[in-house]
Amino acid sequence: MSSDLFSPSVLHALDVAGIFVFAISGALLAVRKNFDVFGIIVLAEVTALGGGLFRDLVIGAVPPAAFTDAGYYLTPLVAAGLVFFLHPHVERINKAVTVFDAAGLGLFCVTGTTKAHEYGLALAPAVALGVATAAGGGVLRDLLAQEVPSLLRWDREIYAVPATVGSAVVALLIRFDALTGATSAGAAIAAFVLRLLALRYNWRAPRAWNRRSGATEEPA
């Protein structure tokens, strides 16, 4: 196990930062959907912790950190409270959701890949689990909000690709013994910026070759 990749305090700080920004995105979506305070808290907690719970169960880190560290489940409560009282004007909420979601995507693909490798996974499956960590909470958030997950919609800008890029960069850094606080931040920023560029320029993943279906994209 490569326990020298990060000190426990640094990995914990990165995890909490990712939890906070994902919780903000979940809570903001709940506000946009006109959920009550309980719905805001649920969406914040699920978005923030869903991917990490899946990761911990797969790698055998049980009980999951979300149930053993007060900071993990209290942070989404703080985020939900901030959004409940201080959320931006309605016309700005949707934009805020995407920005915070992109930030969480970048942070979690780094922590997910790193923790998976520290628990003995090879680099390729560690990358896959990094992507699952980054995207899992967002998928659960969208399902609870009765939306088709962005991860599965061709008519939405690329979502899993930025997480895959960030996780792959982390894997390469581990492979060449170059993973530090600065380089991991660079990997998270790369995923974050790629996601924002996809949103800005409407980048989408290709569909099936020579697709002849008459189905069209769903209205937003």
JSON list of C-alpha atoms in Angstrom, two decimals:
[
{"chain": "A", "resi": 1, "resn": "MET", "atom": "CA", "xyz": [0.00, 0.00, 0.00]},
{"chain": "A", "resi": 2, "resn": "SER", "atom": "CA", "xyz": [1.42, 3.39, -1.02]},
{"chain": "A", "resi": 3, "resn": "SER", "atom": "CA", "xyz": [0.70, 5.32, 2.13]},
{"chain": "A", "resi": 4, "resn": "ASP", "atom": "CA", "xyz": [3.22, 8.02, 1.29]},
{"chain": "A", "resi": 5, "resn": "LEU", "atom": "CA", "xyz": [1.19, 9.56, -1.52]},
{"chain": "A", "resi": 6, "resn": "PHE", "atom": "CA", "xyz": [-0.50, 11.98, 0.84]},
{"chain": "A", "resi": 7, "resn": "SER", "atom": "CA", "xyz": [-0.45, 12.52, 4.55]},
{"chain": "A", "resi": 8, "resn": "PRO", "atom": "CA", "xyz": [-3.79, 11.57, 6.14]},
{"chain": "A", "resi": 9, "resn": "SER", "atom": "CA", "xyz": [-4.46, 15.21, 6.99]},
{"chain": "A", "resi": 10, "resn": "VAL", "atom": "CA", "xyz": [-3.98, 16.37, 3.39]},
{"chain": "A", "resi": 11, "resn": "LEU", "atom": "CA", "xyz": [-6.18, 13.59, 1.98]},
{"chain": "A", "resi": 12, "resn": "HIS", "atom": "CA", "xyz": [-8.82, 14.38, 4.58]},
{"chain": "A", "resi": 13, "resn": "ALA", "atom": "CA", "xyz": [-8.74, 18.09, 3.72]},
{"chain": "A", "resi": 14, "resn": "LEU", "atom": "CA", "xyz": [-9.15, 17.35, 0.02]},
{"chain": "A", "resi": 15, "resn": "ASP", "atom": "CA", "xyz": [-12.05, 15.00, 0.74]},
{"chain": "A", "resi": 16, "resn": "VAL", "atom": "CA", "xyz": [-13.82, 17.58, 2.92]},
{"chain": "A", "resi": 17, "resn": "ALA", "atom": "CA", "xyz": [-13.31, 20.27, 0.27]},
{"chain": "A", "resi": 18, "resn": "GLY", "atom": "CA", "xyz": [-14.86, 18.00, -2.36]},
{"chain": "A", "resi": 19, "resn": "ILE", "atom": "CA", "xyz": [-17.71, 17.11, -0.02]},
{"chain": "A", "resi": 20, "resn": "PHE", "atom": "CA", "xyz": [-18.45, 20.78, 0.60]},
{"chain": "A", "resi": 21, "resn": "VAL", "atom": "CA", "xyz": [-18.58, 21.87, -3.04]},
{"chain": "A", "resi": 22, "resn": "PHE", "atom": "CA", "xyz": [-20.62, 18.82, -4.09]},
{"chain": "A", "resi": 23, "resn": "ALA", "atom": "CA", "xyz": [-23.01, 19.47, -1.20]},
{"chain": "A", "resi": 24, "resn": "ILE", "atom": "CA", "xyz": [-23.41, 23.05, -2.39]},
{"chain": "A", "resi": 25, "resn": "SER", "atom": "CA", "xyz": [-24.29, 21.81, -5.88]},
{"chain": "A", "resi": 26, "resn": "GLY", "atom": "CA", "xyz": [-26.83, 19.34, -4.50]},
{"chain": "A", "resi": 27, "resn": "ALA", "atom": "CA", "xyz": [-28.44, 21.92, -2.24]},
{"chain": "A", "resi": 28, "resn": "LEU", "atom": "CA", "xyz": [-28.63, 24.48, -5.05]},
{"chain": "A", "resi": 29, "resn": "LEU", "atom": "CA", "xyz": [-30.34, 21.96, -7.32]},
{"chain": "A", "resi": 30, "resn": "ALA", "atom": "CA", "xyz": [-32.83, 21.27, -4.52]},
{"chain": "A", "resi": 31, "resn": "VAL", "atom": "CA", "xyz": [-33.58, 25.00, -4.30]},
{"chain": "A", "resi": 32, "resn": "ARG", "atom": "CA", "xyz": [-34.05, 25.18, -8.08]},
{"chain": "A", "resi": 33, "resn": "LYS", "atom": "CA", "xyz": [-36.45, 22.21, -7.80]},
{"chain": "A", "resi": 34, "resn": "ASN", "atom": "CA", "xyz": [-38.33, 24.01, -5.00]},
{"chain": "A", "resi": 35, "resn": "PHE", "atom": "CA", "xyz": [-37.58, 21.31, -2.41]},
{"chain": "A", "resi": 36, "resn": "ASP", "atom": "CA", "xyz": [-38.22, 21.99, 1.27]},
{"chain": "A", "resi": 37, "resn": "VAL", "atom": "CA", "xyz": [-35.49, 22.13, 3.90]},
{"chain": "A", "resi": 38, "resn": "PHE", "atom": "CA", "xyz": [-35.42, 18.35, 4.34]},
{"chain": "A", "resi": 39, "resn": "GLY", "atom": "CA", "xyz": [-35.09, 17.87, 0.58]},
{"chain": "A", "resi": 40, "resn": "ILE", "atom": "CA", "xyz": [-32.23, 20.38, 0.49]},
{"chain": "A", "resi": 41, "resn": "ILE", "atom": "CA", "xyz": [-30.38, 18.47, 3.24]},
{"chain": "A", "resi": 42, "resn": "VAL", "atom": "CA", "xyz": [-30.98, 15.08, 1.61]},
{"chain": "A", "resi": 43, "resn": "LEU", "atom": "CA", "xyz": [-29.77, 16.23, -1.79]},
{"chain": "A", "resi": 44, "resn": "ALA", "atom": "CA", "xyz": [-26.72, 17.89, -0.23]},
{"chain": "A", "resi": 45, "resn": "GLU", "atom": "CA", "xyz": [-25.78, 14.76, 1.73]},
{"chain": "A", "resi": 46, "resn": "VAL", "atom": "CA", "xyz": [-26.37, 12.33, -1.15]},
{"chain": "A", "resi": 47, "resn": "THR", "atom": "CA", "xyz": [-24.46, 14.43, -3.67]},
{"chain": "A", "resi": 48, "resn": "ALA", "atom": "CA", "xyz": [-21.54, 14.93, -1.31]},
{"chain": "A", "resi": 49, "resn": "LEU", "atom": "CA", "xyz": [-21.21, 11.40, 0.05]},
{"chain": "A", "resi": 50, "resn": "GLY", "atom": "CA", "xyz": [-22.64, 9.05, -2.59]},
{"chain": "A", "resi": 51, "resn": "GLY", "atom": "CA", "xyz": [-19.49, 8.60, -4.65]},
{"chain": "A", "resi": 52, "resn": "GLY", "atom": "CA", "xyz": [-17.25, 8.26, -1.62]},
{"chain": "A", "resi": 53, "resn": "LEU", "atom": "CA", "xyz": [-19.53, 5.66, -0.05]},
{"chain": "A", "resi": 54, "resn": "PHE", "atom": "CA", "xyz": [-19.38, 3.57, -3.21]},
{"chain": "A", "resi": 55, "resn": "ARG", "atom": "CA", "xyz": [-15.59, 3.88, -3.33]},
{"chain": "A", "resi": 56, "resn": "ASP", "atom": "CA", "xyz": [-15.12, 2.87, 0.29]},
{"chain": "A", "resi": 57, "resn": "LEU", "atom": "CA", "xyz": [-17.40, -0.14, -0.03]},
{"chain": "A", "resi": 58, "resn": "VAL", "atom": "CA", "xyz": [-15.58, -1.36, -3.16]},
{"chain": "A", "resi": 59, "resn": "ILE", "atom": "CA", "xyz": [-12.08, -1.04, -1.68]},
{"chain": "A", "resi": 60, "resn": "GLY", "atom": "CA", "xyz": [-13.11, -2.48, 1.69]},
{"chain": "A", "resi": 61, "resn": "ALA", "atom": "CA", "xyz": [-12.64, 0.70, 3.71]},
{"chain": "A", "resi": 62, "resn": "VAL", "atom": "CA", "xyz": [-15.46, -0.15, 6.10]},
{"chain": "A", "resi": 63, "resn": "PRO", "atom": "CA", "xyz": [-17.22, 1.28, 7.87]},
{"chain": "A", "resi": 64, "resn": "PRO", "atom": "CA", "xyz": [-17.09, 4.06, 5.26]},
{"chain": "A", "resi": 65, "resn": "ALA", "atom": "CA", "xyz": [-15.52, 7.35, 6.31]},
{"chain": "A", "resi": 66, "resn": "ALA", "atom": "CA", "xyz": [-18.90, 9.06, 5.93]},
{"chain": "A", "resi": 67, "resn": "PHE", "atom": "CA", "xyz": [-20.09, 7.14, 9.03]},
{"chain": "A", "resi": 68, "resn": "THR", "atom": "CA", "xyz": [-16.96, 7.38, 11.15]},
{"chain": "A", "resi": 69, "resn": "ASP", "atom": "CA", "xyz": [-15.82, 10.98, 10.66]},
{"chain": "A", "resi": 70, "resn": "ALA", "atom": "CA", "xyz": [-18.16, 13.70, 11.91]},
{"chain": "A", "resi": 71, "resn": "GLY", "atom": "CA", "xyz": [-16.68, 16.18, 9.45]},
{"chain": "A", "resi": 72, "resn": "TYR", "atom": "CA", "xyz": [-17.86, 14.09, 6.51]},
{"chain": "A", "resi": 73, "resn": "TYR", "atom": "CA", "xyz": [-21.56, 14.16, 7.35]},
{"chain": "A", "resi": 74, "resn": "LEU", "atom": "CA", "xyz": [-21.63, 17.55, 9.11]},
{"chain": "A", "resi": 75, "resn": "THR", "atom": "CA", "xyz": [-20.01, 19.40, 6.19]},
{"chain": "A", "resi": 76, "resn": "PRO", "atom": "CA", "xyz": [-23.02, 18.83, 3.88]},
{"chain": "A", "resi": 77, "resn": "LEU", "atom": "CA", "xyz": [-25.28, 20.09, 6.66]},
{"chain": "A", "resi": 78, "resn": "VAL", "atom": "CA", "xyz": [-23.28, 23.31, 6.83]},
{"chain": "A", "resi": 79, "resn": "ALA", "atom": "CA", "xyz": [-23.43, 23.65, 3.05]},
{"chain": "A", "resi": 80, "resn": "ALA", "atom": "CA", "xyz": [-27.18, 23.02, 3.06]},
{"chain": "A", "resi": 81, "resn": "GLY", "atom": "CA", "xyz": [-27.65, 25.69, 5.74]},
{"chain": "A", "resi": 82, "resn": "LEU", "atom": "CA", "xyz": [-25.65, 28.23, 3.77]},
{"chain": "A", "resi": 83, "resn": "VAL", "atom": "CA", "xyz": [-27.66, 27.54, 0.64]},
{"chain": "A", "resi": 84, "resn": "PHE", "atom": "CA", "xyz": [-30.96, 27.60, 2.53]},
{"chain": "A", "resi": 85, "resn": "PHE", "atom": "CA", "xyz": [-30.33, 31.12, 3.84]},
{"chain": "A", "resi": 86, "resn": "LEU", "atom": "CA", "xyz": [-27.93, 32.63, 1.33]},
{"chain": "A", "resi": 87, "resn": "HIS", "atom": "CA", "xyz": [-28.70, 31.04, -2.05]},
{"chain": "A", "resi": 88, "resn": "PRO", "atom": "CA", "xyz": [-28.33, 33.42, -5.02]},
{"chain": "A", "resi": 89, "resn": "HIS", "atom": "CA", "xyz": [-31.19, 34.80, -7.02]},
{"chain": "A", "resi": 90, "resn": "VAL", "atom": "CA", "xyz": [-33.16, 32.17, -8.89]},
{"chain": "A", "resi": 91, "resn": "GLU", "atom": "CA", "xyz": [-31.76, 33.09, -12.30]},
{"chain": "A", "resi": 92, "resn": "ARG", "atom": "CA", "xyz": [-28.22, 32.46, -11.04]},
{"chain": "A", "resi": 93, "resn": "ILE", "atom": "CA", "xyz": [-28.81, 29.12, -9.32]},
{"chain": "A", "resi": 94, "resn": "ASN", "atom": "CA", "xyz": [-28.45, 26.89, -12.39]},
{"chain": "A", "resi": 95, "resn": "LYS", "atom": "CA", "xyz": [-25.07, 28.40, -13.27]},
{"chain": "A", "resi": 96, "resn": "ALA", "atom": "CA", "xyz": [-23.88, 28.04, -9.69]},
{"chain": "A", "resi": 97, "resn": "VAL", "atom": "CA", "xyz": [-24.87, 24.36, -9.65]},
{"chain": "A", "resi": 98, "resn": "THR", "atom": "CA", "xyz": [-22.71, 23.60, -12.68]},
{"chain": "A", "resi": 99, "resn": "VAL", "atom": "CA", "xyz": [-19.69, 25.50, -11.37]},
{"chain": "A", "resi": 100, "resn": "PHE", "atom": "CA", "xyz": [-19.74, 23.84, -7.94]},
{"chain": "A", "resi": 101, "resn": "ASP", "atom": "CA", "xyz": [-20.43, 20.46, -9.52]},
{"chain": "A", "resi": 102, "resn": "ALA", "atom": "CA", "xyz": [-17.38, 20.91, -11.77]},
{"chain": "A", "resi": 103, "resn": "ALA", "atom": "CA", "xyz": [-15.25, 21.81, -8.75]},
{"chain": "A", "resi": 104, "resn": "GLY", "atom": "CA", "xyz": [-16.41, 18.72, -6.87]},
{"chain": "A", "resi": 105, "resn": "LEU", "atom": "CA", "xyz": [-15.76, 16.60, -9.93]},
{"chain": "A", "resi": 106, "resn": "GLY", "atom": "CA", "xyz": [-12.15, 17.79, -10.03]},
{"chain": "A", "resi": 107, "resn": "LEU", "atom": "CA", "xyz": [-11.48, 17.26, -6.33]},
{"chain": "A", "resi": 108, "resn": "PHE", "atom": "CA", "xyz": [-13.12, 13.84, -6.07]},
{"chain": "A", "resi": 109, "resn": "CYS", "atom": "CA", "xyz": [-11.43, 12.33, -9.10]},
{"chain": "A", "resi": 110, "resn": "VAL", "atom": "CA", "xyz": [-8.12, 13.07, -7.34]},
{"chain": "A", "resi": 111, "resn": "THR", "atom": "CA", "xyz": [-9.06, 11.78, -3.89]},
{"chain": "A", "resi": 112, "resn": "GLY", "atom": "CA", "xyz": [-10.93, 8.77, -5.31]},
{"chain": "A", "resi": 113, "resn": "THR", "atom": "CA", "xyz": [-8.03, 7.60, -7.46]},
{"chain": "A", "resi": 114, "resn": "THR", "atom": "CA", "xyz": [-5.50, 8.23, -4.71]},
{"chain": "A", "resi": 115, "resn": "LYS", "atom": "CA", "xyz": [-7.41, 6.37, -2.00]},
{"chain": "A", "resi": 116, "resn": "ALA", "atom": "CA", "xyz": [-8.21, 3.45, -4.31]},
{"chain": "A", "resi": 117, "resn": "HIS", "atom": "CA", "xyz": [-4.50, 3.04, -5.11]},
{"chain": "A", "resi": 118, "resn": "GLU", "atom": "CA", "xyz": [-3.54, 3.32, -1.44]},
{"chain": "A", "resi": 119, "resn": "TYR", "atom": "CA", "xyz": [-5.87, 0.40, -0.72]},
{"chain": "A", "resi": 120, "resn": "GLY", "atom": "CA", "xyz": [-4.02, -1.80, -3.17]},
{"chain": "A", "resi": 121, "resn": "LEU", "atom": "CA", "xyz": [-5.78, -1.31, -6.50]},
{"chain": "A", "resi": 122, "resn": "ALA", "atom": "CA", "xyz": [-3.70, -1.18, -9.66]},
{"chain": "A", "resi": 123, "resn": "LEU", "atom": "CA", "xyz": [-3.65, 2.09, -11.55]},
{"chain": "A", "resi": 124, "resn": "ALA", "atom": "CA", "xyz": [-6.30, 1.21, -14.18]},
{"chain": "A", "resi": 125, "resn": "PRO", "atom": "CA", "xyz": [-9.00, 0.15, -11.68]},
{"chain": "A", "resi": 126, "resn": "ALA", "atom": "CA", "xyz": [-7.97, 3.05, -9.44]},
{"chain": "A", "resi": 127, "resn": "VAL", "atom": "CA", "xyz": [-8.77, 5.41, -12.32]},
{"chain": "A", "resi": 128, "resn": "ALA", "atom": "CA", "xyz": [-12.15, 3.73, -12.82]},
{"chain": "A", "resi": 129, "resn": "LEU", "atom": "CA", "xyz": [-12.94, 4.10, -9.13]},
{"chain": "A", "resi": 130, "resn": "GLY", "atom": "CA", "xyz": [-11.76, 7.71, -9.21]},
{"chain": "A", "resi": 131, "resn": "VAL", "atom": "CA", "xyz": [-14.31, 8.40, -11.93]},
{"chain": "A", "resi": 132, "resn": "ALA", "atom": "CA", "xyz": [-17.01, 6.60, -9.94]},
{"chain": "A", "resi": 133, "resn": "THR", "atom": "CA", "xyz": [-16.13, 8.65, -6.86]},
{"chain": "A", "resi": 134, "resn": "ALA", "atom": "CA", "xyz": [-16.37, 11.88, -8.83]},
{"chain": "A", "resi": 135, "resn": "ALA", "atom": "CA", "xyz": [-19.55, 11.08, -10.75]},
{"chain": "A", "resi": 136, "resn": "GLY", "atom": "CA", "xyz": [-21.48, 8.85, -8.34]},
{"chain": "A", "resi": 137, "resn": "GLY", "atom": "CA", "xyz": [-22.88, 11.58, -6.12]},
{"chain": "A", "resi": 138, "resn": "GLY", "atom": "CA", "xyz": [-24.01, 13.63, -9.10]},
{"chain": "A", "resi": 139, "resn": "VAL", "atom": "CA", "xyz": [-25.80, 10.63, -10.59]},
{"chain": "A", "resi": 140, "resn": "LEU", "atom": "CA", "xyz": [-27.68, 10.00, -7.34]},
{"chain": "A", "resi": 141, "resn": "ARG", "atom": "CA", "xyz": [-28.48, 13.71, -7.04]},
{"chain": "A", "resi": 142, "resn": "ASP", "atom": "CA", "xyz": [-30.01, 13.83, -10.53]},
{"chain": "A", "resi": 143, "resn": "LEU", "atom": "CA", "xyz": [-32.02, 10.64, -9.96]},
{"chain": "A", "resi": 144, "resn": "LEU", "atom": "CA", "xyz": [-33.50, 11.96, -6.71]},
{"chain": "A", "resi": 145, "resn": "ALA", "atom": "CA", "xyz": [-34.30, 15.25, -8.45]},
{"chain": "A", "resi": 146, "resn": "GLN", "atom": "CA", "xyz": [-36.09, 13.25, -11.18]},
{"chain": "A", "resi": 147, "resn": "GLU", "atom": "CA", "xyz": [-33.62, 14.18, -13.90]},
{"chain": "A", "resi": 148, "resn": "VAL", "atom": "CA", "xyz": [-31.77, 11.90, -16.29]},
{"chain": "A", "resi": 149, "resn": "PRO", "atom": "CA", "xyz": [-28.18, 11.90, -14.98]},
{"chain": "A", "resi": 150, "resn": "SER", "atom": "CA", "xyz": [-25.88, 14.19, -16.96]},
{"chain": "A", "resi": 151, "resn": "LEU", "atom": "CA", "xyz": [-23.47, 11.28, -17.16]},
{"chain": "A", "resi": 152, "resn": "LEU", "atom": "CA", "xyz": [-25.89, 9.40, -19.44]},
{"chain": "A", "resi": 153, "resn": "ARG", "atom": "CA", "xyz": [-27.24, 12.18, -21.64]},
{"chain": "A", "resi": 154, "resn": "TRP", "atom": "CA", "xyz": [-25.64, 12.76, -25.03]},
{"chain": "A", "resi": 155, "resn": "ASP", "atom": "CA", "xyz": [-27.34, 16.15, -25.29]},
{"chain": "A", "resi": 156, "resn": "ARG", "atom": "CA", "xyz": [-25.45, 17.40, -22.24]},
{"chain": "A", "resi": 157, "resn": "GLU", "atom": "CA", "xyz": [-21.85, 18.51, -22.25]},
{"chain": "A", "resi": 158, "resn": "ILE", "atom": "CA", "xyz": [-19.21, 15.87, -21.45]},
{"chain": "A", "resi": 159, "resn": "TYR", "atom": "CA", "xyz": [-19.20, 14.92, -17.76]},
{"chain": "A", "resi": 160, "resn": "ALA", "atom": "CA", "xyz": [-17.31, 11.68, -17.28]},
{"chain": "A", "resi": 161, "resn": "VAL", "atom": "CA", "xyz": [-14.50, 12.68, -19.67]},
{"chain": "A", "resi": 162, "resn": "PRO", "atom": "CA", "xyz": [-13.13, 15.45, -17.39]},
{"chain": "A", "resi": 163, "resn": "ALA", "atom": "CA", "xyz": [-13.21, 13.07, -14.42]},
{"chain": "A", "resi": 164, "resn": "THR", "atom": "CA", "xyz": [-11.44, 10.41, -16.47]},
{"chain": "A", "resi": 165, "resn": "VAL", "atom": "CA", "xyz": [-8.77, 12.91, -17.53]},
{"chain": "A", "resi": 166, "resn": "GLY", "atom": "CA", "xyz": [-8.22, 14.04, -13.94]},
{"chain": "A", "resi": 167, "resn": "SER", "atom": "CA", "xyz": [-8.05, 10.47, -12.65]},
{"chain": "A", "resi": 168, "resn": "ALA", "atom": "CA", "xyz": [-5.69, 9.43, -15.45]},
{"chain": "A", "resi": 169, "resn": "VAL", "atom": "CA", "xyz": [-3.38, 12.36, -14.67]},
{"chain": "A", "resi": 170, "resn": "VAL", "atom": "CA", "xyz": [-3.29, 11.26, -11.03]},
{"chain": "A", "resi": 171, "resn": "ALA", "atom": "CA", "xyz": [-2.47, 7.69, -12.10]},
{"chain": "A", "resi": 172, "resn": "LEU", "atom": "CA", "xyz": [0.40, 8.93, -14.28]},
{"chain": "A", "resi": 173, "resn": "LEU", "atom": "CA", "xyz": [1.71, 11.07, -11.43]},
{"chain": "A", "resi": 174, "resn": "ILE", "atom": "CA", "xyz": [1.62, 8.03, -9.13]},
{"chain": "A", "resi": 175, "resn": "ARG", "atom": "CA", "xyz": [3.33, 5.92, -11.79]},
{"chain": "A", "resi": 176, "resn": "PHE", "atom": "CA", "xyz": [6.22, 8.34, -12.08]},
{"chain": "A", "resi": 177, "resn": "ASP", "atom": "CA", "xyz": [6.34, 9.10, -8.33]},
{"chain": "A", "resi": 178, "resn": "ALA", "atom": "CA", "xyz": [5.40, 12.73, -8.92]},
{"chain": "A", "resi": 179, "resn": "LEU", "atom": "CA", "xyz": [2.17, 13.04, -6.96]},
{"chain": "A", "resi": 180, "resn": "THR", "atom": "CA", "xyz": [2.41, 15.97, -4.55]},
{"chain": "A", "resi": 181, "resn": "GLY", "atom": "CA", "xyz": [-0.02, 18.52, -3.19]},
{"chain": "A", "resi": 182, "resn": "ALA", "atom": "CA", "xyz": [0.77, 20.85, -6.09]},
{"chain": "A", "resi": 183, "resn": "THR", "atom": "CA", "xyz": [0.53, 18.24, -8.84]},
{"chain": "A", "resi": 184, "resn": "SER", "atom": "CA", "xyz": [-2.69, 16.79, -7.43]},
{"chain": "A", "resi": 185, "resn": "ALA", "atom": "CA", "xyz": [-4.16, 20.29, -7.37]},
{"chain": "A", "resi": 186, "resn": "GLY", "atom": "CA", "xyz": [-3.13, 20.60, -11.00]},
{"chain": "A", "resi": 187, "resn": "ALA", "atom": "CA", "xyz": [-4.98, 17.37, -11.85]},
{"chain": "A", "resi": 188, "resn": "ALA", "atom": "CA", "xyz": [-8.10, 18.60, -10.06]},
{"chain": "A", "resi": 189, "resn": "ILE", "atom": "CA", "xyz": [-7.89, 21.97, -11.83]},
{"chain": "A", "resi": 190, "resn": "ALA", "atom": "CA", "xyz": [-7.45, 20.23, -15.19]},
{"chain": "A", "resi": 191, "resn": "ALA", "atom": "CA", "xyz": [-10.67, 18.26, -14.70]},
{"chain": "A", "resi": 192, "resn": "PHE", "atom": "CA", "xyz": [-12.46, 21.38, -13.42]},
{"chain": "A", "resi": 193, "resn": "VAL", "atom": "CA", "xyz": [-11.36, 23.54, -16.35]},
{"chain": "A", "resi": 194, "resn": "LEU", "atom": "CA", "xyz": [-12.14, 20.83, -18.91]},
{"chain": "A", "resi": 195, "resn": "ARG", "atom": "CA", "xyz": [-15.66, 20.52, -17.52]},
{"chain": "A", "resi": 196, "resn": "LEU", "atom": "CA", "xyz": [-16.17, 24.31, -17.62]},
{"chain": "A", "resi": 197, "resn": "LEU", "atom": "CA", "xyz": [-14.83, 24.48, -21.19]},
{"chain": "A", "resi": 198, "resn": "ALA", "atom": "CA", "xyz": [-17.24, 21.71, -22.16]},
{"chain": "A", "resi": 199, "resn": "LEU", "atom": "CA", "xyz": [-20.07, 23.76, -20.70]},
{"chain": "A", "resi": 200, "resn": "ARG", "atom": "CA", "xyz": [-18.88, 26.90, -22.43]},
{"chain": "A", "resi": 201, "resn": "TYR", "atom": "CA", "xyz": [-18.38, 25.38, -25.88]},
{"chain": "A", "resi": 202, "resn": "ASN", "atom": "CA", "xyz": [-21.02, 22.62, -25.74]},
{"chain": "A", "resi": 203, "resn": "TRP", "atom": "CA", "xyz": [-18.53, 19.77, -26.12]},
{"chain": "A", "resi": 204, "resn": "ARG", "atom": "CA", "xyz": [-20.29, 16.42, -26.29]},
{"chain": "A", "resi": 205, "resn": "ALA", "atom": "CA", "xyz": [-19.20, 12.81, -26.54]},
{"chain": "A", "resi": 206, "resn": "PRO", "atom": "CA", "xyz": [-19.84, 11.11, -29.91]},
{"chain": "A", "resi": 207, "resn": "ARG", "atom": "CA", "xyz": [-22.83, 8.84, -30.35]},
{"chain": "A", "resi": 208, "resn": "ALA", "atom": "CA", "xyz": [-22.92, 5.48, -32.15]},
{"chain": "A", "resi": 209, "resn": "TRP", "atom": "CA", "xyz": [-21.24, 5.42, -35.57]},
{"chain": "A", "resi": 210, "resn": "ASN", "atom": "CA", "xyz": [-23.73, 5.78, -38.48]},
{"chain": "A", "resi": 211, "resn": "ARG", "atom": "CA", "xyz": [-26.57, 6.16, -36.00]},
{"chain": "A", "resi": 212, "resn": "ARG", "atom": "CA", "xyz": [-29.91, 6.10, -37.84]},
{"chain": "A", "resi": 213, "resn": "SER", "atom": "CA", "xyz": [-32.34, 6.48, -34.95]},
{"chain": "A", "resi": 214, "resn": "GLY", "atom": "CA", "xyz": [-34.89, 9.24, -35.25]},
{"chain": "A", "resi": 215, "resn": "ALA", "atom": "CA", "xyz": [-34.67, 10.10, -31.57]},
{"chain": "A", "resi": 216, "resn": "THR", "atom": "CA", "xyz": [-33.85, 13.71, -30.80]},
{"chain": "A", "resi": 217, "resn": "GLU", "atom": "CA", "xyz": [-32.45, 15.34, -27.74]},
{"chain": "A", "resi": 218, "resn": "GLU", "atom": "CA", "xyz": [-34.79, 15.98, -24.86]},
{"chain": "A", "resi": 219, "resn": "PRO", "atom": "CA", "xyz": [-35.64, 19.58, -23.94]},
{"chain": "A", "resi": 220, "resn": "ALA", "atom": "CA", "xyz": [-33.57, 20.95, -21.09]}
]
